[in-house]
Tab-separated table of C-alpha atoms in Angstrom:
chain	number	residue	atom	x	y	z
U	1	MET	CA	-44.929	-60.502	-36.523
U	2	SER	CA	-41.677	-61.611	-35.005
U	3	VAL	CA	-38.857	-59.077	-34.621
U	4	ALA	CA	-36.126	-61.593	-33.958
U	5	ALA	CA	-35.767	-65.331	-33.575
U	6	LEU	CA	-33.332	-68.011	-32.587
U	7	THR	CA	-34.043	-71.285	-34.380
U	8	ASP	CA	-32.416	-74.464	-33.067
U	9	VAL	CA	-29.263	-72.580	-32.173
U	10	GLU	CA	-26.332	-74.250	-30.495
U	11	VAL	CA	-23.226	-72.493	-29.237
U	12	ASP	CA	-20.079	-74.499	-28.577
U	13	TYR	CA	-17.073	-73.046	-26.768
U	14	PRO	CA	-13.697	-74.796	-26.529
U	15	ARG	CA	-14.596	-75.852	-22.980
U	16	GLY	CA	-17.897	-77.353	-24.045
U	17	ARG	CA	-21.400	-76.501	-25.134
U	18	ALA	CA	-22.788	-73.268	-23.711
U	19	LEU	CA	-26.256	-73.190	-25.177
U	20	GLY	CA	-28.800	-75.245	-26.986
U	21	PRO	CA	-30.432	-76.591	-28.835
U	22	PHE	CA	-32.523	-73.503	-28.150
U	23	SER	CA	-35.327	-71.768	-30.013
U	24	LEU	CA	-37.067	-68.504	-29.206
U	25	ALA	CA	-39.237	-66.308	-31.393
U	26	ILE	CA	-39.796	-62.769	-30.175
U	27	GLU	CA	-43.035	-61.134	-31.257
U	28	ALA	CA	-43.307	-57.388	-31.719
U	29	GLY	CA	-44.124	-55.573	-28.492
U	30	GLU	CA	-43.860	-58.508	-26.113
U	31	ILE	CA	-41.771	-58.548	-22.970
U	32	ILE	CA	-39.923	-61.789	-22.381
U	33	ALA	CA	-38.029	-62.688	-19.224
U	34	LEU	CA	-35.254	-65.261	-19.556
U	35	VAL	CA	-34.827	-67.041	-16.245
U	36	GLY	CA	-32.382	-69.796	-15.469
U	37	PRO	CA	-29.524	-70.908	-13.256
U	38	SER	CA	-26.088	-69.290	-13.511
U	39	GLY	CA	-24.096	-70.480	-16.487
U	40	CYS	CA	-27.123	-71.728	-18.420
U	41	GLY	CA	-26.311	-69.568	-21.434
U	42	LYS	CA	-28.763	-66.695	-20.915
U	43	SER	CA	-26.136	-64.106	-21.735
U	44	THR	CA	-24.996	-66.144	-24.712
U	45	ALA	CA	-28.564	-66.138	-26.036
U	46	MET	CA	-28.624	-62.355	-25.589
U	47	ARG	CA	-25.373	-61.923	-27.506
U	48	LEU	CA	-26.797	-64.028	-30.338
U	49	LEU	CA	-29.875	-61.812	-30.471
U	50	ALA	CA	-27.670	-58.703	-30.451
U	51	GLY	CA	-25.543	-60.100	-33.274
U	52	LEU	CA	-22.433	-59.873	-31.103
U	53	GLU	CA	-21.811	-63.598	-31.467
U	54	SER	CA	-22.605	-66.263	-34.064
U	55	PRO	CA	-24.085	-69.670	-33.283
U	56	SER	CA	-22.139	-72.848	-33.967
U	57	ARG	CA	-25.308	-74.312	-35.504
U	58	GLY	CA	-28.821	-73.074	-36.116
U	59	GLN	CA	-30.189	-69.814	-37.365
U	60	VAL	CA	-30.458	-66.297	-35.965
U	61	THR	CA	-32.971	-63.878	-37.453
U	62	ARG	CA	-32.508	-60.250	-36.459
U	63	ALA	CA	-34.135	-56.922	-37.202
U	64	PRO	CA	-32.040	-55.446	-40.007
U	65	GLY	CA	-30.308	-52.081	-39.719
U	66	ARG	CA	-28.299	-50.620	-36.917
U	67	GLY	CA	-30.116	-49.122	-34.003
U	68	GLN	CA	-32.960	-51.648	-34.412
U	69	THR	CA	-31.518	-53.719	-31.606
U	70	ALA	CA	-30.309	-52.100	-28.404
U	71	VAL	CA	-28.595	-53.617	-25.381
U	72	VAL	CA	-28.395	-52.583	-21.732
U	73	PHE	CA	-25.625	-54.470	-19.998
U	74	GLN	CA	-25.315	-55.550	-16.395
U	75	ALA	CA	-23.125	-52.524	-15.627
U	76	PRO	CA	-24.061	-49.078	-16.966
U	77	THR	CA	-21.114	-49.295	-19.415
U	78	LEU	CA	-20.781	-45.561	-19.859
U	79	ALA	CA	-17.714	-43.799	-21.196
U	80	PRO	CA	-16.256	-41.998	-18.139
U	81	TRP	CA	-14.864	-39.172	-20.274
U	82	LEU	CA	-18.257	-38.289	-21.761
U	83	SER	CA	-21.148	-36.402	-20.181
U	84	ALA	CA	-24.494	-38.126	-19.642
U	85	ARG	CA	-25.727	-36.316	-22.750
U	86	ALA	CA	-22.800	-37.432	-24.902
U	87	ASN	CA	-23.100	-40.994	-23.616
U	88	ALA	CA	-26.796	-41.107	-24.502
U	89	ALA	CA	-26.076	-39.537	-27.902
U	90	LEU	CA	-23.349	-42.046	-28.783
U	91	PRO	CA	-25.465	-44.420	-30.946
U	92	LEU	CA	-26.681	-41.461	-33.016
U	93	GLU	CA	-23.219	-39.991	-33.435
U	94	LEU	CA	-21.827	-43.369	-34.520
U	95	ALA	CA	-24.603	-43.458	-37.111
U	96	GLY	CA	-23.496	-40.072	-38.419
U	97	VAL	CA	-26.290	-37.909	-36.994
U	98	GLY	CA	-25.098	-34.313	-36.552
U	99	GLN	CA	-23.895	-33.262	-33.129
U	100	VAL	CA	-26.584	-30.663	-32.503
U	101	GLU	CA	-29.447	-32.979	-33.394
U	102	ALA	CA	-27.884	-35.880	-31.484
U	103	ALA	CA	-27.495	-33.724	-28.368
U	104	ALA	CA	-31.094	-32.499	-28.583
U	105	ARG	CA	-32.406	-36.036	-28.920
U	106	ALA	CA	-30.152	-37.190	-26.080
U	107	ASP	CA	-31.619	-34.518	-23.837
U	108	GLN	CA	-35.131	-35.752	-24.698
U	109	ALA	CA	-34.123	-39.352	-24.018
U	110	LEU	CA	-32.610	-38.374	-20.666
U	111	GLU	CA	-35.757	-36.503	-19.786
U	112	ARG	CA	-37.853	-39.569	-20.577
U	113	VAL	CA	-35.876	-41.648	-18.085
U	114	GLY	CA	-36.221	-38.944	-15.444
U	115	LEU	CA	-32.767	-37.434	-15.726
U	116	ALA	CA	-33.542	-33.873	-16.802
U	117	GLY	CA	-30.957	-31.549	-15.258
U	118	VAL	CA	-27.979	-33.909	-15.180
U	119	GLU	CA	-27.209	-33.822	-18.917
U	120	ALA	CA	-23.758	-32.342	-18.343
U	121	ALA	CA	-22.790	-34.629	-15.445
U	122	ARG	CA	-20.137	-37.274	-15.913
U	123	PRO	CA	-20.822	-40.923	-14.990
U	124	ALA	CA	-18.563	-40.633	-11.915
U	125	GLN	CA	-20.894	-37.952	-10.564
U	126	LEU	CA	-24.018	-40.117	-10.916
U	127	SER	CA	-25.413	-42.745	-8.564
U	128	GLY	CA	-25.622	-46.359	-9.732
U	129	GLY	CA	-29.329	-46.035	-10.494
U	130	MET	CA	-28.840	-42.799	-12.407
U	131	ALA	CA	-25.995	-44.275	-14.454
U	132	MET	CA	-28.253	-47.220	-15.319
U	133	ARG	CA	-30.914	-44.754	-16.502
U	134	VAL	CA	-28.373	-43.038	-18.770
U	135	SER	CA	-27.612	-46.479	-20.160
U	136	LEU	CA	-31.349	-47.014	-20.732
U	137	ALA	CA	-31.684	-43.603	-22.407
U	138	ARG	CA	-28.808	-44.512	-24.713
U	139	ALA	CA	-30.525	-47.777	-25.635
U	140	LEU	CA	-33.866	-46.079	-26.321
U	141	ILE	CA	-32.477	-43.186	-28.349
U	142	THR	CA	-32.546	-45.075	-31.648
U	143	ASP	CA	-36.157	-46.255	-31.063
U	144	PRO	CA	-35.145	-49.920	-31.249
U	145	LYS	CA	-37.576	-52.649	-32.260
U	146	LEU	CA	-35.851	-54.985	-29.816
U	147	LEU	CA	-34.424	-54.003	-26.454
U	148	LEU	CA	-32.143	-56.529	-24.744
U	149	LEU	CA	-31.584	-56.113	-21.020
U	150	ASP	CA	-28.876	-58.396	-19.632
U	151	GLU	CA	-29.464	-58.457	-15.868
U	152	PRO	CA	-29.657	-54.671	-15.919
U	153	PHE	CA	-30.685	-54.303	-12.283
U	154	ALA	CA	-28.409	-56.928	-10.770
U	155	ALA	CA	-25.989	-54.447	-9.218
U	156	LEU	CA	-28.669	-52.197	-7.697
U	157	ASP	CA	-30.320	-52.215	-4.308
U	158	GLU	CA	-33.872	-53.531	-4.013
U	159	ILE	CA	-35.597	-50.125	-3.913
U	160	THR	CA	-33.707	-48.711	-6.915
U	161	ARG	CA	-34.243	-52.012	-8.664
U	162	ARG	CA	-38.036	-51.875	-8.292
U	163	ALA	CA	-38.133	-48.199	-9.243
U	164	LEU	CA	-36.182	-48.894	-12.396
U	165	ALA	CA	-38.346	-51.876	-13.305
U	166	ASP	CA	-41.427	-49.643	-12.965
U	167	ASP	CA	-39.762	-46.972	-15.093
U	168	VAL	CA	-38.973	-49.448	-17.849
U	169	LEU	CA	-42.602	-50.596	-17.838
U	170	ALA	CA	-43.824	-46.982	-17.822
U	171	LEU	CA	-41.625	-46.129	-20.818
U	172	TRP	CA	-42.531	-49.229	-22.771
U	173	PRO	CA	-45.977	-48.119	-24.064
U	174	ASP	CA	-44.419	-45.107	-25.911
U	175	ALA	CA	-42.871	-47.149	-28.696
U	176	ARG	CA	-43.714	-50.681	-27.507
U	177	PRO	CA	-40.393	-52.259	-28.367
U	178	ALA	CA	-40.069	-55.983	-27.822
U	179	ILE	CA	-37.999	-56.491	-24.675
U	180	VAL	CA	-35.992	-59.537	-23.689
U	181	PHE	CA	-34.456	-59.344	-20.245
U	182	VAL	CA	-32.358	-61.735	-18.264
U	183	THR	CA	-32.897	-62.015	-14.536
U	184	HIS	CA	-32.210	-64.306	-11.613
U	185	ASN	CA	-35.174	-62.907	-9.788
U	186	VAL	CA	-38.403	-64.895	-10.356
U	187	GLU	CA	-40.657	-62.202	-8.881
U	188	GLU	CA	-39.082	-59.564	-11.084
U	189	ALA	CA	-39.630	-61.811	-14.089
U	190	VAL	CA	-43.347	-62.230	-13.328
U	191	TYR	CA	-43.744	-58.532	-12.556
U	192	MET	CA	-42.195	-57.291	-15.774
U	193	ALA	CA	-42.763	-59.915	-18.439
U	194	SER	CA	-45.701	-60.992	-20.530
U	195	ARG	CA	-43.916	-64.303	-21.091
U	196	VAL	CA	-41.365	-65.975	-18.843
U	197	VAL	CA	-39.032	-68.465	-20.510
U	198	VAL	CA	-37.332	-70.807	-18.049
U	199	MET	CA	-34.037	-72.362	-19.077
U	200	THR	CA	-32.385	-75.551	-17.844
U	201	ARG	CA	-28.921	-75.551	-16.351
U	202	GLY	CA	-26.118	-75.274	-18.929
U	203	PRO	CA	-26.018	-75.973	-21.782
U	204	GLY	CA	-29.362	-74.161	-21.636
U	205	ARG	CA	-32.460	-75.525	-23.267
U	206	ILE	CA	-36.028	-74.501	-22.604
U	207	ALA	CA	-37.429	-76.032	-19.411
U	208	GLY	CA	-40.817	-74.421	-19.894
U	209	GLU	CA	-42.715	-71.219	-20.485
U	210	VAL	CA	-45.249	-69.301	-18.426
U	211	ALA	CA	-47.493	-66.665	-19.981
U	212	VAL	CA	-48.258	-63.835	-17.571
U	213	ASN	CA	-51.557	-62.232	-18.450
U	214	GLY	CA	-52.764	-58.870	-17.254
U	215	PRO	CA	-52.088	-55.277	-18.138
U	216	LEU	CA	-48.635	-53.786	-18.544
U	217	PRO	CA	-47.476	-51.681	-16.747
U	218	ARG	CA	-48.716	-53.612	-13.741
U	219	PRO	CA	-51.488	-52.207	-11.578
U	220	GLU	CA	-50.657	-51.394	-7.974
U	221	GLY	CA	-50.834	-54.394	-5.698
U	222	PHE	CA	-50.045	-56.828	-8.516
U	223	ARG	CA	-47.297	-58.405	-6.437
U	224	THR	CA	-49.827	-59.450	-3.764
U	225	THR	CA	-52.369	-61.111	-6.058
U	226	ALA	CA	-52.962	-64.859	-6.035
U	227	GLN	CA	-52.227	-64.918	-9.785
U	228	PHE	CA	-48.778	-63.400	-9.158
U	229	ARG	CA	-48.011	-65.977	-6.456
U	230	ALA	CA	-49.216	-68.825	-8.666
U	231	HIS	CA	-46.921	-67.725	-11.512
U	232	VAL	CA	-43.949	-67.424	-9.143
U	233	GLU	CA	-44.672	-70.955	-7.888
U	234	ALA	CA	-44.983	-72.343	-11.418
U	235	ILE	CA	-41.702	-70.780	-12.503
U	236	SER	CA	-39.887	-71.943	-9.385
U	237	GLY	CA	-41.159	-75.445	-10.164
U	238	LEU	CA	-39.847	-75.250	-13.732
U	239	LEU	CA	-36.490	-73.980	-12.470
U	240	ALA	CA	-36.228	-76.932	-10.075
U	241	LYS	CA	-37.120	-79.297	-12.900
U	242	GLY	CA	-34.528	-77.614	-15.147
U	243	MET	CA	-31.829	-78.030	-12.538
U	244	SER	CA	-32.288	-81.779	-12.417
U	245	ALA	CA	-32.760	-82.169	-16.179
S	1	MET	CA	-1.825	-36.101	15.059
S	2	SER	CA	-2.658	-32.519	14.121
S	3	ARG	CA	-2.255	-31.229	10.590
S	4	LEU	CA	0.469	-28.847	11.679
S	5	ALA	CA	2.530	-31.667	13.183
S	6	GLN	CA	2.009	-33.741	10.030
S	7	THR	CA	3.174	-30.896	7.810
S	8	LEU	CA	6.155	-30.085	9.991
S	9	ALA	CA	7.307	-33.681	10.605
S	10	PRO	CA	9.584	-34.044	7.543
S	11	PHE	CA	11.153	-30.615	8.115
S	12	VAL	CA	11.843	-31.404	11.744
S	13	LEU	CA	13.532	-34.660	10.762
S	14	ILE	CA	15.656	-32.924	8.128
S	15	ALA	CA	16.656	-30.227	10.615
S	16	MET	CA	17.610	-32.868	13.184
S	17	LEU	CA	19.711	-34.816	10.668
S	18	LEU	CA	21.448	-31.634	9.519
S	19	ALA	CA	22.172	-30.641	13.111
S	20	ALA	CA	23.609	-34.095	13.878
S	21	TRP	CA	25.713	-33.959	10.716
S	22	GLU	CA	27.031	-30.472	11.517
S	23	THR	CA	27.843	-31.423	15.123
S	24	ALA	CA	29.576	-34.663	14.092
S	25	CYS	CA	31.742	-32.843	11.531
S	26	ARG	CA	32.824	-30.267	14.104
S	27	VAL	CA	33.350	-32.601	17.064
S	28	LEU	CA	35.196	-35.262	15.046
S	29	ALA	CA	37.075	-32.629	13.013
S	30	VAL	CA	36.219	-34.380	9.721
S	31	PRO	CA	38.276	-32.901	6.863
S	32	THR	CA	36.072	-30.743	4.568
S	33	TYR	CA	37.237	-32.498	1.394
S	34	PHE	CA	35.989	-35.794	2.882
S	35	LEU	CA	32.659	-34.657	4.319
S	36	PRO	CA	31.846	-30.957	4.474
S	37	PRO	CA	29.407	-29.829	7.191
S	38	PRO	CA	25.971	-28.586	6.031
S	39	SER	CA	27.063	-25.015	6.778
S	40	ALA	CA	29.845	-25.305	4.178
S	41	VAL	CA	27.363	-26.683	1.650
S	42	ALA	CA	25.066	-23.757	2.419
S	43	VAL	CA	27.899	-21.285	1.862
S	44	SER	CA	28.655	-22.958	-1.455
S	45	LEU	CA	24.972	-22.846	-2.430
S	46	ILE	CA	24.790	-19.127	-1.643
S	47	SER	CA	28.038	-18.066	-3.250
S	48	ASP	CA	27.556	-20.145	-6.430
S	49	TRP	CA	23.789	-19.815	-6.825
S	50	ARG	CA	24.003	-18.148	-10.204
S	51	VAL	CA	26.209	-20.840	-11.751
S	52	LEU	CA	24.231	-23.611	-10.088
S	53	LEU	CA	20.931	-22.298	-11.411
S	54	GLN	CA	22.374	-21.996	-14.916
S	55	SER	CA	23.571	-25.583	-14.747
S	56	ALA	CA	20.251	-26.732	-13.312
S	57	TRP	CA	18.424	-25.032	-16.175
S	58	SER	CA	20.807	-26.637	-18.667
S	59	THR	CA	20.055	-30.120	-17.283
S	60	LEU	CA	16.350	-29.480	-16.863
S	61	SER	CA	15.879	-28.013	-20.335
S	62	MET	CA	17.589	-30.995	-21.913
S	63	ALA	CA	15.444	-33.365	-19.853
S	64	LEU	CA	12.325	-31.499	-20.983
S	65	ILE	CA	13.324	-31.506	-24.651
S	66	ALA	CA	13.997	-35.228	-24.274
S	67	LEU	CA	10.613	-35.742	-22.632
S	68	VAL	CA	8.754	-33.962	-25.446
S	69	THR	CA	10.712	-35.857	-28.106
S	70	ALA	CA	10.126	-39.184	-26.361
S	71	SER	CA	6.446	-38.373	-25.900
S	72	ILE	CA	5.870	-37.671	-29.595
S	73	ILE	CA	7.809	-40.693	-30.852
S	74	ALA	CA	6.406	-43.086	-28.227
S	75	GLN	CA	2.796	-42.092	-28.849
S	76	CYS	CA	3.091	-42.267	-32.645
S	77	LEU	CA	4.747	-45.660	-32.431
S	78	ALA	CA	2.198	-46.900	-29.885
S	79	LEU	CA	-0.601	-45.805	-32.195
S	80	ALA	CA	0.937	-47.718	-35.110
S	81	VAL	CA	1.414	-50.756	-32.895
S	82	GLY	CA	-2.118	-50.420	-31.548
S	83	LEU	CA	-3.550	-50.456	-35.058
S	84	SER	CA	-1.531	-53.422	-36.250
S	85	PRO	CA	-1.128	-56.536	-34.107
S	86	VAL	CA	1.547	-57.819	-36.503
S	87	LEU	CA	3.604	-54.689	-35.958
S	88	GLU	CA	3.237	-55.110	-32.223
S	89	ARG	CA	4.571	-58.665	-32.361
S	90	ALA	CA	7.451	-57.444	-34.487
S	91	ILE	CA	8.383	-54.497	-32.280
S	92	ARG	CA	7.850	-55.908	-28.798
S	93	PRO	CA	11.009	-58.071	-28.479
S	94	LEU	CA	13.133	-55.227	-29.809
S	95	ALA	CA	11.553	-52.803	-27.376
S	96	VAL	CA	12.185	-55.164	-24.473
S	97	VAL	CA	15.860	-55.609	-25.392
S	98	LEU	CA	16.318	-51.850	-25.663
S	99	GLN	CA	14.518	-51.300	-22.402
S	100	VAL	CA	16.574	-53.731	-20.336
S	101	THR	CA	19.887	-52.505	-21.754
S	102	PRO	CA	21.316	-49.960	-19.263
S	103	VAL	CA	21.524	-46.491	-20.727
S	104	VAL	CA	25.172	-46.126	-19.676
S	105	ALA	CA	26.029	-49.122	-21.839
S	106	ILE	CA	24.791	-47.493	-25.031
S	107	ALA	CA	25.828	-43.970	-24.078
S	108	PRO	CA	29.334	-44.112	-25.604
S	109	LEU	CA	27.816	-45.236	-28.917
S	110	VAL	CA	25.277	-42.450	-28.909
S	111	VAL	CA	28.029	-39.952	-28.095
S	112	ILE	CA	29.945	-41.068	-31.187
S	113	TRP	CA	26.837	-40.876	-33.380
S	114	ALA	CA	25.835	-37.468	-32.034
S	115	GLY	CA	29.299	-36.150	-32.815
S	116	LEU	CA	31.890	-35.544	-30.124
S	117	ASP	CA	31.347	-31.789	-30.410
S	118	HIS	CA	27.626	-32.102	-29.762
S	119	ALA	CA	27.359	-33.526	-26.279
S	120	GLU	CA	23.937	-31.887	-25.851
S	121	ARG	CA	22.517	-33.936	-28.723
S	122	ALA	CA	23.769	-37.118	-27.127
S	123	ILE	CA	22.321	-36.080	-23.774
S	124	VAL	CA	18.886	-35.351	-25.238
S	125	ALA	CA	18.953	-38.592	-27.216
S	126	LEU	CA	19.888	-40.706	-24.208
S	127	ALA	CA	17.395	-39.033	-21.875
S	128	ALA	CA	14.699	-39.445	-24.539
S	129	LEU	CA	15.556	-43.120	-24.848
S	130	VAL	CA	14.996	-43.640	-21.119
S	131	ALA	CA	11.803	-41.577	-21.125
S	132	PHE	CA	10.458	-43.420	-24.168
S	133	PHE	CA	9.482	-46.708	-22.533
S	134	PRO	CA	7.035	-45.701	-19.824
S	135	ILE	CA	5.116	-43.591	-22.342
S	136	PHE	CA	5.234	-46.263	-25.024
S	137	SER	CA	4.141	-49.133	-22.805
S	138	GLY	CA	1.526	-46.926	-21.116
S	139	ALA	CA	0.095	-45.958	-24.486
S	140	VAL	CA	0.107	-49.539	-25.800
S	141	THR	CA	-1.579	-50.806	-22.622
S	142	GLY	CA	-4.027	-47.910	-22.611
S	143	LEU	CA	-5.085	-48.444	-26.213
S	144	LYS	CA	-6.004	-52.003	-25.251
S	145	ALA	CA	-7.597	-51.166	-21.905
S	146	VAL	CA	-11.053	-50.708	-23.335
S	147	ASP	CA	-14.117	-51.766	-21.351
S	148	PRO	CA	-15.180	-54.936	-23.232
S	149	ASP	CA	-18.874	-54.083	-22.903
S	150	LEU	CA	-18.234	-50.630	-24.352
S	151	GLU	CA	-16.417	-52.372	-27.182
S	152	ARG	CA	-19.503	-54.576	-27.742
S	153	LEU	CA	-21.642	-51.478	-27.800
S	154	PHE	CA	-19.501	-50.060	-30.605
S	155	ASP	CA	-19.877	-53.412	-32.429
S	156	LEU	CA	-23.628	-53.275	-31.956
S	157	TYR	CA	-23.905	-49.827	-33.511
S	158	GLY	CA	-21.577	-50.771	-36.355
S	159	ALA	CA	-18.792	-48.299	-35.525
S	160	ASN	CA	-16.009	-48.152	-38.105
S	161	ARG	CA	-12.297	-48.364	-37.298
S	162	LEU	CA	-11.764	-44.626	-37.157
S	163	GLN	CA	-14.732	-44.052	-34.843
S	164	ARG	CA	-13.511	-46.856	-32.641
S	165	LEU	CA	-10.043	-45.317	-32.450
S	166	LEU	CA	-11.096	-41.712	-31.873
S	167	ARG	CA	-14.124	-42.250	-29.673
S	168	LEU	CA	-13.134	-45.349	-27.733
S	169	ARG	CA	-9.510	-46.396	-27.723
S	170	LEU	CA	-7.770	-43.012	-27.540
S	171	PRO	CA	-9.975	-41.657	-24.739
S	172	SER	CA	-9.632	-44.957	-22.848
S	173	ALA	CA	-5.843	-44.589	-22.986
S	174	VAL	CA	-5.727	-41.150	-21.342
S	175	PRO	CA	-5.168	-42.296	-17.715
S	176	TYR	CA	-2.373	-44.625	-18.874
S	177	LEU	CA	-0.747	-41.823	-20.870
S	178	LEU	CA	-0.833	-39.487	-17.871
S	179	GLU	CA	0.781	-42.110	-15.664
S	180	GLY	CA	3.383	-42.885	-18.340
S	181	HIS	CA	4.358	-39.234	-18.702
S	182	LYS	CA	4.683	-38.820	-14.955
S	183	VAL	CA	7.123	-41.728	-14.722
S	184	ALA	CA	8.909	-40.639	-17.908
S	185	ALA	CA	9.577	-37.106	-16.628
S	186	GLY	CA	11.469	-38.412	-13.611
S	187	LEU	CA	13.403	-40.841	-15.793
S	188	ALA	CA	14.238	-38.126	-18.339
S	189	LEU	CA	15.921	-36.098	-15.601
S	190	ILE	CA	17.885	-39.124	-14.371
S	191	GLY	CA	18.720	-39.995	-17.977
S	192	ALA	CA	19.977	-36.469	-18.661
S	193	VAL	CA	22.272	-36.527	-15.613
S	194	VAL	CA	23.632	-39.996	-16.425
S	195	ALA	CA	24.177	-38.952	-20.031
S	196	GLU	CA	26.022	-35.811	-18.912
S	197	PHE	CA	28.415	-37.946	-16.915
S	198	VAL	CA	29.133	-40.155	-19.890
S	199	ALA	CA	29.010	-37.584	-22.668
S	200	GLY	CA	31.292	-35.140	-20.884
S	201	SER	CA	31.046	-31.388	-21.121
S	202	GLY	CA	30.935	-30.222	-24.728
S	203	GLY	CA	28.919	-27.044	-24.834
S	204	ALA	CA	26.588	-28.223	-22.116
S	205	GLN	CA	27.449	-27.491	-18.501
S	206	GLY	CA	24.716	-29.211	-16.576
S	207	LEU	CA	24.616	-30.239	-12.951
S	208	ALA	CA	26.455	-33.503	-13.597
S	209	TRP	CA	29.252	-31.511	-15.166
S	210	ARG	CA	29.364	-29.287	-12.017
S	211	ILE	CA	29.609	-32.381	-9.860
S	212	LEU	CA	32.427	-33.845	-11.976
S	213	GLU	CA	34.322	-30.546	-12.066
S	214	ALA	CA	34.025	-30.060	-8.293
S	215	SER	CA	35.087	-33.664	-7.765
S	216	HIS	CA	38.265	-33.186	-9.839
S	217	ARG	CA	39.130	-30.175	-7.663
S	218	MET	CA	38.197	-31.938	-4.420
S	219	GLN	CA	35.594	-29.213	-3.761
S	220	THR	CA	33.299	-31.571	-1.927
S	221	ALA	CA	30.989	-28.851	-0.637
S	222	ASN	CA	30.322	-27.758	-4.243
S	223	MET	CA	29.504	-31.358	-5.168
S	224	PHE	CA	26.974	-31.486	-2.352
S	225	ALA	CA	25.500	-28.159	-3.443
S	226	ALA	CA	24.929	-29.497	-6.964
S	227	VAL	CA	23.409	-32.697	-5.571
S	228	VAL	CA	21.063	-30.652	-3.365
S	229	ILE	CA	19.900	-28.624	-6.370
S	230	LEU	CA	19.433	-31.816	-8.380
S	231	GLY	CA	17.349	-33.351	-5.601
S	232	LEU	CA	15.188	-30.241	-5.250
S	233	MET	CA	14.704	-30.078	-9.011
S	234	GLY	CA	13.672	-33.723	-9.135
S	235	ALA	CA	11.224	-33.265	-6.290
S	236	MET	CA	9.719	-30.189	-7.948
S	237	LEU	CA	9.396	-31.909	-11.307
S	238	ASN	CA	7.787	-34.881	-9.604
S	239	SER	CA	5.186	-32.828	-7.741
S	240	LEU	CA	4.476	-30.777	-10.861
S	241	LEU	CA	3.757	-33.923	-12.864
S	242	GLN	CA	1.776	-35.435	-10.027
S	243	ALA	CA	-0.391	-32.314	-10.044
S	244	LEU	CA	-0.687	-32.483	-13.843
S	245	GLU	CA	-1.736	-36.133	-13.684
S	246	HIS	CA	-4.266	-35.344	-10.988
S	247	ALA	CA	-5.699	-32.443	-12.983
S	248	GLY	CA	-5.720	-34.559	-16.133
S	249	LEU	CA	-7.649	-37.350	-14.415
S	250	ARG	CA	-10.114	-34.855	-12.993
S	251	TRP	CA	-10.717	-33.502	-16.462
S	252	TRP	CA	-11.047	-37.027	-17.891
S	253	ARG	CA	-13.533	-38.330	-15.306
S	254	GLY	CA	-15.172	-35.016	-14.532
S	255	ARG	CA	-14.203	-35.148	-10.866
């Protein structure tokens, strides 16, 4: 069953076409990595899926109801004047959930992302990785069917980046939301995704797809397997093809 | 440079300038009405301290009333403008014209409207007018200075207009409001003094009135004394608001 789909969508901006024609159907519980060169329209595709933008042509099918789709942006995007708890609770409070219940659920969500004990801290008091986790807790608090991650680890150092990727994969089996994430990093895409969709340079179309088999979360040593290397090679090849397309 | 030297540096410079001034006045035998030596100013400060403090309080209280008035009006208007882009387009040119018109140019008008017997009303009105703009433009800017991704997040979760205003735009504006009030407080004091000069005495006998009175009597040392008090008051008000802004930002960001 698909939770969201883009069907032959095209997005035109005044300066030219940004995306398409582009189609992508997202099945329940799958993890898709969107990989492509800068400016190929990955973020535009994400905004279409989030319902934050409408296509010029084509059709967008989304999970109905608010809280069904959640987004984690490139930056943590936290309100500086709110505590970690209040930031995580924001989607619930906007939906009219009472403050006490929202706070309790926010504390649980923060605990799930490994942030027990910093509920009262403000974003300015958190490290970049911790702030990103608050952002993740906020996205997960409504138990979304579709989680969109728009280059969520781009601003982090390599160690924090890998730790966070592992955490996302460790959290995923709880509710098994479908995840679409944008990345520039081919190895990260293979490590995290069950399906890697490679886009051409802008306006982005699909250059090819690579299915990554194997268990999720990944077993230790997955990055050193021949299968992993082969996938990375295949995707790099598709990217090169997409650049010249 | 050690901390002690850093702290003392401005005082040492002031002391040196005062000493040079005092010496020059004595050696060159400068007439007191033309330039009184610092010692004469000090004598004036000591002998008239009661009157000077009363005048200082008169000026300061009017500046503060003006600041509060300006703050309320500016924030209400900014909120209305923030909620309606049409209103903003309508008001902006008017606001700019009012802002670039020097306060002394409109002062005589305001004095007539306030009633010639009510100089204090004119003073408060004029000081409030000067204090209005930094708060108004700070609030208008602040209400728009929302993190675009945070705005998208509110879109995503279907926030209504009221939620957006109370939970996003107003809190985002806080740093801009603090900055606006800091600037406005200094301007309110300047506005009050300028207005006192133009509006004349009436019932109010602020520091500007002291300066004018001393000037008519050629009591130059008294003029200096009033100017010294005015300077000290301005500096105190400035550091108070700086501290308030700092504390406000700490509260807003949590550190």
